[in-house]
Short mmCIF file of C-alpha atoms in Angstrom, two decimals:
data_model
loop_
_atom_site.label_atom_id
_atom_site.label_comp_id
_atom_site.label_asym_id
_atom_site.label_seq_id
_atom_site.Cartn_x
_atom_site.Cartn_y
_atom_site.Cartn_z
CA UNK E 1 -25.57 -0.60 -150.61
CA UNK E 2 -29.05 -1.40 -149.76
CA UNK E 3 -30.53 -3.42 -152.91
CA UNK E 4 -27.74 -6.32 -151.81
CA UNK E 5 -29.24 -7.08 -148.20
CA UNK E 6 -31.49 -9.58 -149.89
CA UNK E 7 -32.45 -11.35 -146.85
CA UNK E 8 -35.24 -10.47 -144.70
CA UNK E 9 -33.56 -9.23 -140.76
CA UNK E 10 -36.40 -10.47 -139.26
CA UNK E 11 -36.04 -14.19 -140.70
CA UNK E 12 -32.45 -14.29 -139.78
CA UNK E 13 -33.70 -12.75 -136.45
CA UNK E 14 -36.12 -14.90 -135.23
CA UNK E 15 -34.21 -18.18 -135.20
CA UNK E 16 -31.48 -16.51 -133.06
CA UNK E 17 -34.89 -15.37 -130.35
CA UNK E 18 -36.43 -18.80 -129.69
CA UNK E 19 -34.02 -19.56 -127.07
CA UNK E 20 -34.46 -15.54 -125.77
CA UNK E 21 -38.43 -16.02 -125.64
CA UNK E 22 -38.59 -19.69 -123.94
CA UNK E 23 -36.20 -17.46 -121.19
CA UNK E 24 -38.83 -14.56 -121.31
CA UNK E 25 -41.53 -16.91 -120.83
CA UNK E 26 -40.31 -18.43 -117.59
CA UNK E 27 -39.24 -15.75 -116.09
CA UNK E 28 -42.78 -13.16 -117.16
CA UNK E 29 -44.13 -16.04 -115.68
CA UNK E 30 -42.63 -15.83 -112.54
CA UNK E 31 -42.98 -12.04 -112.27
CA UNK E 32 -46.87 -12.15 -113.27
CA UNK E 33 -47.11 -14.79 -109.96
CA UNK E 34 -45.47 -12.81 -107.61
CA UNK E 35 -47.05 -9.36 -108.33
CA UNK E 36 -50.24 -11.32 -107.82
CA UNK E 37 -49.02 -13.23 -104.60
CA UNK E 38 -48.29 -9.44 -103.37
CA UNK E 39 -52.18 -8.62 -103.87
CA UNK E 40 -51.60 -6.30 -107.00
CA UNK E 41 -54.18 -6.54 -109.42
CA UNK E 42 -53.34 -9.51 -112.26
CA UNK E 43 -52.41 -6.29 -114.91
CA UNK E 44 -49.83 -4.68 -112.87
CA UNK E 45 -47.24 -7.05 -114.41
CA UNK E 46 -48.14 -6.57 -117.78
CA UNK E 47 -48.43 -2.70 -117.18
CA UNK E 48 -45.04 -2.56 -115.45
CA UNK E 49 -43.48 -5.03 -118.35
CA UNK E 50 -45.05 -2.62 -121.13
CA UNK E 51 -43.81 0.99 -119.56
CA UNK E 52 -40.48 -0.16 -117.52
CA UNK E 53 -39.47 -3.29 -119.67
CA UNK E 54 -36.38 -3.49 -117.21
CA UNK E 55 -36.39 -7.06 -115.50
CA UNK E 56 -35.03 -6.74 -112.33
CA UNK E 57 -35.80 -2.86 -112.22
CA UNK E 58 -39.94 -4.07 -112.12
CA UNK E 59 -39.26 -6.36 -109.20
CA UNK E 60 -37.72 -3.65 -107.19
CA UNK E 61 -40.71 -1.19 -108.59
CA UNK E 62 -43.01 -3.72 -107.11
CA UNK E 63 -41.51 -2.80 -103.63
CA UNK E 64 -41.60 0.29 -103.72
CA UNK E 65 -45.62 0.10 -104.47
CA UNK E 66 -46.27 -1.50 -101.30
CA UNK E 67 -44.06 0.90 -99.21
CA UNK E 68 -44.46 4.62 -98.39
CA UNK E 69 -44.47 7.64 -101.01
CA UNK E 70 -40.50 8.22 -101.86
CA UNK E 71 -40.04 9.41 -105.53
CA UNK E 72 -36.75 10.60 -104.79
CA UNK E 73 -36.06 7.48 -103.27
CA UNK E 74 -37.39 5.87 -106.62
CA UNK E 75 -35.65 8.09 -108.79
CA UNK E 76 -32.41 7.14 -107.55
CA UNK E 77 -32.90 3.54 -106.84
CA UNK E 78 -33.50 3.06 -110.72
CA UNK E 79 -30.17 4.87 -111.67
CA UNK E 80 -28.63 2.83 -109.32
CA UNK E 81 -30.30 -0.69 -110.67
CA UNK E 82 -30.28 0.53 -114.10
CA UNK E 83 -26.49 2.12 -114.57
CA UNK E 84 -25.29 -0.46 -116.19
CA UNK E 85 -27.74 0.56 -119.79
CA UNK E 86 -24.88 3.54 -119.78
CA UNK E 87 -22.62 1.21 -120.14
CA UNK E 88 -24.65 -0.44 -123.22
CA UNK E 89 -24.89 2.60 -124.63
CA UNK E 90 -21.41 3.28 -124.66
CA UNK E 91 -20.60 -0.11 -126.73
CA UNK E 92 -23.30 0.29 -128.91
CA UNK E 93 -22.68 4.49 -130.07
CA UNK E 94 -21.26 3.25 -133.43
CA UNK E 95 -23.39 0.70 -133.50
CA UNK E 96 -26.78 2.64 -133.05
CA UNK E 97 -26.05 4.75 -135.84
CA UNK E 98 -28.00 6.07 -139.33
CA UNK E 99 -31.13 3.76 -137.93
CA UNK E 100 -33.88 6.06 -138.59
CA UNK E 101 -36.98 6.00 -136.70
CA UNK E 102 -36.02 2.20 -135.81
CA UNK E 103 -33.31 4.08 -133.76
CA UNK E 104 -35.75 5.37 -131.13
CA UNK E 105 -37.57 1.95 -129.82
CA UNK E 106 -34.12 0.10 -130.19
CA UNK E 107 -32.68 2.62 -127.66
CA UNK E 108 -35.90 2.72 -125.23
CA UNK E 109 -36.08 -0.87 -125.05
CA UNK E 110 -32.46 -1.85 -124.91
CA UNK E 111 -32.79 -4.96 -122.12
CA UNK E 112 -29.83 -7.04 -121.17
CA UNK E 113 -30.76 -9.56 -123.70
CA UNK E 114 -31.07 -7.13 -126.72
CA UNK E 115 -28.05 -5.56 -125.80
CA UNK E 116 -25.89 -9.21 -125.93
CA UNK E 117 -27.26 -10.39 -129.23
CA UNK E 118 -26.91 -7.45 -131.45
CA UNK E 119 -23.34 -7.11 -129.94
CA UNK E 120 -22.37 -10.27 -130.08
CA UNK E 121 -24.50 -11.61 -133.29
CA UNK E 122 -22.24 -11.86 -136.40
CA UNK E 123 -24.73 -11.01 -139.54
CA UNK E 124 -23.82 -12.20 -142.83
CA UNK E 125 -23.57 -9.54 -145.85
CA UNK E 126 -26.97 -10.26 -146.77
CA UNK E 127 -28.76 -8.99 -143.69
CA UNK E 128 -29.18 -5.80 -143.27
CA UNK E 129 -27.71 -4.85 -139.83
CA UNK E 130 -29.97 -1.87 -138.76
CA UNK E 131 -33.12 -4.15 -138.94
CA UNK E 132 -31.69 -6.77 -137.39
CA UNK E 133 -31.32 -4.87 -134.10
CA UNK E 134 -34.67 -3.15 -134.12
CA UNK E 135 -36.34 -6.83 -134.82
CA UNK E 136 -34.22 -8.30 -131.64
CA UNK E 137 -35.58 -5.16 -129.55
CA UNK E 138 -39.11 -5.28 -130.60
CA UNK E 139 -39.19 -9.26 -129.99
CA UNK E 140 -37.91 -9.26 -127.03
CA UNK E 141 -40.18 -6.35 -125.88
CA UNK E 142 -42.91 -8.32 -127.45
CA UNK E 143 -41.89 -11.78 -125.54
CA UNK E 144 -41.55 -10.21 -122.35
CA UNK E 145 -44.94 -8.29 -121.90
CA UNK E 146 -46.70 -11.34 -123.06
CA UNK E 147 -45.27 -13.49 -120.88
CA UNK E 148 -46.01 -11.34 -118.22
CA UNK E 149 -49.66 -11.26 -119.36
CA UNK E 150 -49.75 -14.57 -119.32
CA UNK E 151 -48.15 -15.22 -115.11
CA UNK E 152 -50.55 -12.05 -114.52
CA UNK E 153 -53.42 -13.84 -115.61
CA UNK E 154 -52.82 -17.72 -115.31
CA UNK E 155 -49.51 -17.63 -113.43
CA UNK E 156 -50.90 -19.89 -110.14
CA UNK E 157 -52.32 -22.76 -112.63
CA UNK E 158 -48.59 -23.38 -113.43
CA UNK E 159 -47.44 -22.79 -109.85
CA UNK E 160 -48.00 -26.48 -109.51
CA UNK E 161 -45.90 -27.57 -112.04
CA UNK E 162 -42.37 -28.33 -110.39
CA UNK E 163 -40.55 -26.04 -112.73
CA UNK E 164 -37.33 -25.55 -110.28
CA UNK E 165 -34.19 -25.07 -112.50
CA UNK E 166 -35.48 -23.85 -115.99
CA UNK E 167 -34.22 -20.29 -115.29
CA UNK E 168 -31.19 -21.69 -115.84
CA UNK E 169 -32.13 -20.93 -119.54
CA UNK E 170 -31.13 -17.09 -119.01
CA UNK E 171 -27.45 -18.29 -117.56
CA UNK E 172 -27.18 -20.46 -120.31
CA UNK E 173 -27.79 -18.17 -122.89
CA UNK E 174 -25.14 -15.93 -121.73
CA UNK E 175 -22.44 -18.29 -121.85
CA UNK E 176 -23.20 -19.22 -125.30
CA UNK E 177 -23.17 -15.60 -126.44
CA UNK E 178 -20.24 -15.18 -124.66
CA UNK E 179 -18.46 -18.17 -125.98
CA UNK E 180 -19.32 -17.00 -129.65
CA UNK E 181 -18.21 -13.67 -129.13
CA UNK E 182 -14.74 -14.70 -127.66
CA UNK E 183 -14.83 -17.03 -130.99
CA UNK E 184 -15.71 -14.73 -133.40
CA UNK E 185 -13.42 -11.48 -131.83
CA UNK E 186 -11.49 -10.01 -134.28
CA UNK E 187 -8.36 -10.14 -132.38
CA UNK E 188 -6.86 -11.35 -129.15
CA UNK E 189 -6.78 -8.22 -127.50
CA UNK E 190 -10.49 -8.18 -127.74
CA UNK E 191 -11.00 -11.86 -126.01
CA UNK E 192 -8.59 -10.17 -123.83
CA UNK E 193 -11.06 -7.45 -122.67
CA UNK E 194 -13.74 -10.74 -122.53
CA UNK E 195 -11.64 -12.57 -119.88
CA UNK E 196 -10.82 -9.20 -117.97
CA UNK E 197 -14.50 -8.69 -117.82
CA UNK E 198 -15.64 -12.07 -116.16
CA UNK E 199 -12.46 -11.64 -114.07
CA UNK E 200 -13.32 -8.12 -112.60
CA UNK E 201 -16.85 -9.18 -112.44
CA UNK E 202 -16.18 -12.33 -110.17
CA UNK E 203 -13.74 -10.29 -108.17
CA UNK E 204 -16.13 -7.34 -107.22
CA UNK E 205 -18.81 -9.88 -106.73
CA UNK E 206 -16.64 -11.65 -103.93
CA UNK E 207 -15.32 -8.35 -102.73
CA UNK E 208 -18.59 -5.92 -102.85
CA UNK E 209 -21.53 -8.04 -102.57
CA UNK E 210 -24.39 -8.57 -105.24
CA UNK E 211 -25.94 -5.54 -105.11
CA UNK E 212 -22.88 -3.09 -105.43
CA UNK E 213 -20.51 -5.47 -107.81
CA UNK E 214 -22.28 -4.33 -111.18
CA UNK E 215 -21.53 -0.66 -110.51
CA UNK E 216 -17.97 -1.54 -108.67
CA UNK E 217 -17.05 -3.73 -111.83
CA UNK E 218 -17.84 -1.02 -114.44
CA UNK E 219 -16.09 1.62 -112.96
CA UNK E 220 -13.12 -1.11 -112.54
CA UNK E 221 -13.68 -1.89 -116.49
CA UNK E 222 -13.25 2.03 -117.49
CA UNK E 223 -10.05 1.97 -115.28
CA UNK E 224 -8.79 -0.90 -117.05
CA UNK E 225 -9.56 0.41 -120.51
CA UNK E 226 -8.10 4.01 -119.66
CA UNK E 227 -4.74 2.17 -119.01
CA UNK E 228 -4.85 0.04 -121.49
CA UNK E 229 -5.32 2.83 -124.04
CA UNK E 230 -3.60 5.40 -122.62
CA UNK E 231 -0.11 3.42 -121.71
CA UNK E 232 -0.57 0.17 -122.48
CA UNK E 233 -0.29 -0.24 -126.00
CA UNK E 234 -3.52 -2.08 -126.67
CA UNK E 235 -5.15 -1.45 -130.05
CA UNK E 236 -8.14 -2.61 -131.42
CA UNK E 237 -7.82 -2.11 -134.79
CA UNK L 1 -49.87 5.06 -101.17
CA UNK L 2 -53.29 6.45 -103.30
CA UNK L 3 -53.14 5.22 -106.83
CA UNK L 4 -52.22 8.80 -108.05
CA UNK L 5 -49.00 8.17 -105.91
CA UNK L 6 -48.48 4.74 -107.53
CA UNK L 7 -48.98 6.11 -111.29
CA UNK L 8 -46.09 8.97 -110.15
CA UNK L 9 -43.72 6.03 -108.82
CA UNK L 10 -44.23 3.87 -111.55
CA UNK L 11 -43.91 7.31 -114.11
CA UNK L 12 -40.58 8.16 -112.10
CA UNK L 13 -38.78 5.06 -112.44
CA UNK L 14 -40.17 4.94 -116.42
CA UNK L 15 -38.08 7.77 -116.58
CA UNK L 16 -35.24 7.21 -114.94
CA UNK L 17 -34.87 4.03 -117.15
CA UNK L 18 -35.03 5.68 -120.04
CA UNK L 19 -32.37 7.62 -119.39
CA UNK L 20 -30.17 5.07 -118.30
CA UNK L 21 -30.40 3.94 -121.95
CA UNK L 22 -30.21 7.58 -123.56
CA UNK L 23 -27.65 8.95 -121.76
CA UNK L 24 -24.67 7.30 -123.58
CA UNK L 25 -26.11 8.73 -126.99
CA UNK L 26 -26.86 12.09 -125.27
CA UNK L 27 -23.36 12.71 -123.82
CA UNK L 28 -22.00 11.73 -127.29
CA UNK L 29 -24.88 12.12 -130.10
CA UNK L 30 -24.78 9.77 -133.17
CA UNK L 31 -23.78 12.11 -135.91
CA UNK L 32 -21.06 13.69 -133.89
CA UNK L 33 -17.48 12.33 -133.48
CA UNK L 34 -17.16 10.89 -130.45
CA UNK L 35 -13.77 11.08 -128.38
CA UNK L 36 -11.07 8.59 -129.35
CA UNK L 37 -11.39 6.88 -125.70
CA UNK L 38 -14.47 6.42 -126.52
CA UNK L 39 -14.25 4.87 -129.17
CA UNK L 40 -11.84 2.43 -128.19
CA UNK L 41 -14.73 1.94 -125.74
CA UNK L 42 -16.81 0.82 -128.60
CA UNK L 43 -14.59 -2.19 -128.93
CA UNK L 44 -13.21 -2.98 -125.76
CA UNK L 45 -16.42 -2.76 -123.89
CA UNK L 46 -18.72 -5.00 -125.16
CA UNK L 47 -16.89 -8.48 -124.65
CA UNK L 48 -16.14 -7.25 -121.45
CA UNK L 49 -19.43 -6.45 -120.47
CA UNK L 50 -21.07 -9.58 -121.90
CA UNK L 51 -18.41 -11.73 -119.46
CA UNK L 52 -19.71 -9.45 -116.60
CA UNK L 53 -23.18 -10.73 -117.82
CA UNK L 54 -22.32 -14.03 -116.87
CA UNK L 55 -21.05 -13.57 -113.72
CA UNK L 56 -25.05 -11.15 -113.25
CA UNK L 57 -26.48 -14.28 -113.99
CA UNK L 58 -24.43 -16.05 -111.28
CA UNK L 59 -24.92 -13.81 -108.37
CA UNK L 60 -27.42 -15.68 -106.37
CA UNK L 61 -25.46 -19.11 -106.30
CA UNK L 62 -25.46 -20.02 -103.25
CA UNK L 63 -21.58 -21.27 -102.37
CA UNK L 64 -21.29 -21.47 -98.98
CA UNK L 65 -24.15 -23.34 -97.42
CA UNK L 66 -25.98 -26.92 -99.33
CA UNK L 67 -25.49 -27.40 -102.03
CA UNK L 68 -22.89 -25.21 -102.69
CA UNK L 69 -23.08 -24.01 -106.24
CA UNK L 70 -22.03 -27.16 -107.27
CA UNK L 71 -25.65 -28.00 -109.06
CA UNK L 72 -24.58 -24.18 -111.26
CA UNK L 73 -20.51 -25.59 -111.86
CA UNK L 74 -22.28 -28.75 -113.53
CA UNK L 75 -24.59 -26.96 -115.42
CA UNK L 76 -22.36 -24.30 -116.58
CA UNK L 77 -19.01 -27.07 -117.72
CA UNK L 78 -22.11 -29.08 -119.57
CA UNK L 79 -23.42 -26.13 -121.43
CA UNK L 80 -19.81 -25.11 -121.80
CA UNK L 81 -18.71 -28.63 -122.91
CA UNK L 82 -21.26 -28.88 -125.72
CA UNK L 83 -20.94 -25.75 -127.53
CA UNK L 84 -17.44 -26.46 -127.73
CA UNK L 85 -17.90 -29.97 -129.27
CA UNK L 86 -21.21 -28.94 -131.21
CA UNK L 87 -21.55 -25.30 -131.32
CA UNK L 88 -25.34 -25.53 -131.63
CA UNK L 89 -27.27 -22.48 -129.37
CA UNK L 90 -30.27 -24.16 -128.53
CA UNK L 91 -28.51 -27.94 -127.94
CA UNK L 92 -25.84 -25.86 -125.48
CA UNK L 93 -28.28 -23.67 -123.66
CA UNK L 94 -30.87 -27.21 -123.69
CA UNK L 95 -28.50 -29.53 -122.89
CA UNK L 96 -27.74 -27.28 -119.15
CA UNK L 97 -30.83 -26.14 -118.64
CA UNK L 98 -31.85 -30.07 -118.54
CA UNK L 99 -29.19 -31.13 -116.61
CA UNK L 100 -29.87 -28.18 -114.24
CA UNK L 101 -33.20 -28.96 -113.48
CA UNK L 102 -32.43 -32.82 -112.77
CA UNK L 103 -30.24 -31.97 -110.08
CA UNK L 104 -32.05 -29.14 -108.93
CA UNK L 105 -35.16 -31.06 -108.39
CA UNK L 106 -34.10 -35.01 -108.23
CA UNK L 107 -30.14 -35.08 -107.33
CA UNK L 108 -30.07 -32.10 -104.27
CA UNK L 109 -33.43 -31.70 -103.95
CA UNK L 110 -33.08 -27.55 -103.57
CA UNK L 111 -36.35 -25.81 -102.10
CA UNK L 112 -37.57 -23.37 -104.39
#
């Protein structure tokens, strides 16, 4: 029932994004310096951040500005750095459900970040869990574009402040989302799939190299999960 | 490349983002039953992909050459370490981010 969610998503939201927009902020930062330091004009960043609003993905774009005409090239290279949003999507199907319009922009701008928190966040009764993930998606879409604004425009003013390390923020966050989730799973068998996760993850990293292991450890994961419903018993009910 | 071929780049990859993040809900629309497997997806997935998140994060630690990832271990048993005795977000994620950037800058001295 709708009349009980008293309290206001975006209050019980924007706590949980401080530590998500100091992140942002470092790294929009960083990507506003370097597509400056490659000659671009100071509103490429913000333009790539507004339309792409993939991290790594506007990086990579930035390279393949400065070489020759490929779009096929292009096309592919951003399925290939991108795949893993199909796996996103697959956790989130009956999560992204009876949103609404809200259910458009919290697809489109589904980010890494986005993605972990409204997975991982556990609301109380009171919030209403549909706004919650549209306020996390707009926020971070928000934080990032501004930040990137802000390295596009001012970025070499704080290129002399010795800022080494703080990007350790993003890392950080991770393990603390991933230590709440294996907390707050609803049954062993979950935490399970947690562990086998990291696990495969490490293992394809070692085995495949970091620019292969995302895709290599995904299609391990489905393998895993096929098994482990199919013969192995594992429920998750 | 002209700037008309830059706009087409930068149009192509805008699309082939977005439907990285539609396809999912394509292949199996909202609304519609999905297939039991993939339900059970539902569930098992996304613990297991957050822990491959944390690995992402990890992938350019350096381990073999100076100073070989041992700045990252410290950082990561500290953040680690406090959430388990306090279980406060922004103390964990503060607390190794901190200690991160001391050694980074003071303790090994790592170029950026």
């Amino acid at each position: 029932m709708n009349e009980i969610k008293h309290r206001s998503a975006f209050s019980f939201a924007l706590p949980i994004m401080i530590p998500m927009g100091l992140s942002f902020f470092f790294l929009g930062l960083g990507f506003g310096l370097y597509a400056t330091s490659q000659g671009l004009p100071w509103w490429t960043a913000p333009v790539l951040a507004s339309t792409i609003f993939a991290g790594s993905m506007e990086f990579v774009t930035i390279g393949l500005l400065m070489a020759g005409f490929d779009p096929v090239n292009a096309f592919m290279l951003t399925l290939f750095v991108n795949g893993r949003h199909f796996f996103y999507g697959l956790s989130a199907l009956q999560r992204y459900v009876n949103m609404g319009w809200k259910w458009f922009p919290t697809v489109a701008w589904m980010c890494d970040e986005s993605f972990a928190i409204n997975v991982s966040t556990k609301l109380p009764d009171d919030v209403d869990e549909k706004w919650f993930y549209f306020h996390v998606s707009w926020l971070n879409y928000t934080f990032w574009v501004v930040s990137t604004f802000v390295g596009g425009l001012f970025g070499d003013l704080l290129a002399s402040v010795d800022l080494r390390g703080i990007g350790f923020v993003l890392p950080g966050l991770f393990i603390v989302i991933f230590l709440e989730m294996l907390f707050n799973a609803k049954s062993n068998n979950i935490r399970g799939f947690g562990a086998v996760g990291a696990v495969v993850a490490l293992a394809m990293l070692l085995l495949t190299g970091k620019s292969l292991f995302m895709l290599a450890s995904m299609v391990c994961m489905l393998i895993v999960c096929y098994i482990a419903y199919k013969w192995g018993g594992v429920h998750l009910d | 490349m002209t700037s008309f071929e830059m706009v087409i780049t930068v149009a192509i990859v805008v699309a082939a983002t977005l439907l990285t993040r539609f396809s999912a809900f394509l292949i199996f629309p909202p609304g519609k039953k999905a297939p039991e497997f993939v339900q059970y997806l539902g569930k098992a997935l996304p613990a297991a992909v957050m822990g491959m998140l944390v690995v992402y994060t990890f992938k350019d630690t350096i381990v073999l050459s100076y100073p070989y990832g041992i700045p990252e271990l410290i950082a990561l048993l500290v953040t680690v370490g406090m959430h388990l005795w306090k279980r406060n977000m922004f103390m964990s994620i503060g607390a190794g981010t901190v200690v991160y950037m001391i050694l980074i800058q003071a303790v090994f001295n790592v170029p950026k």
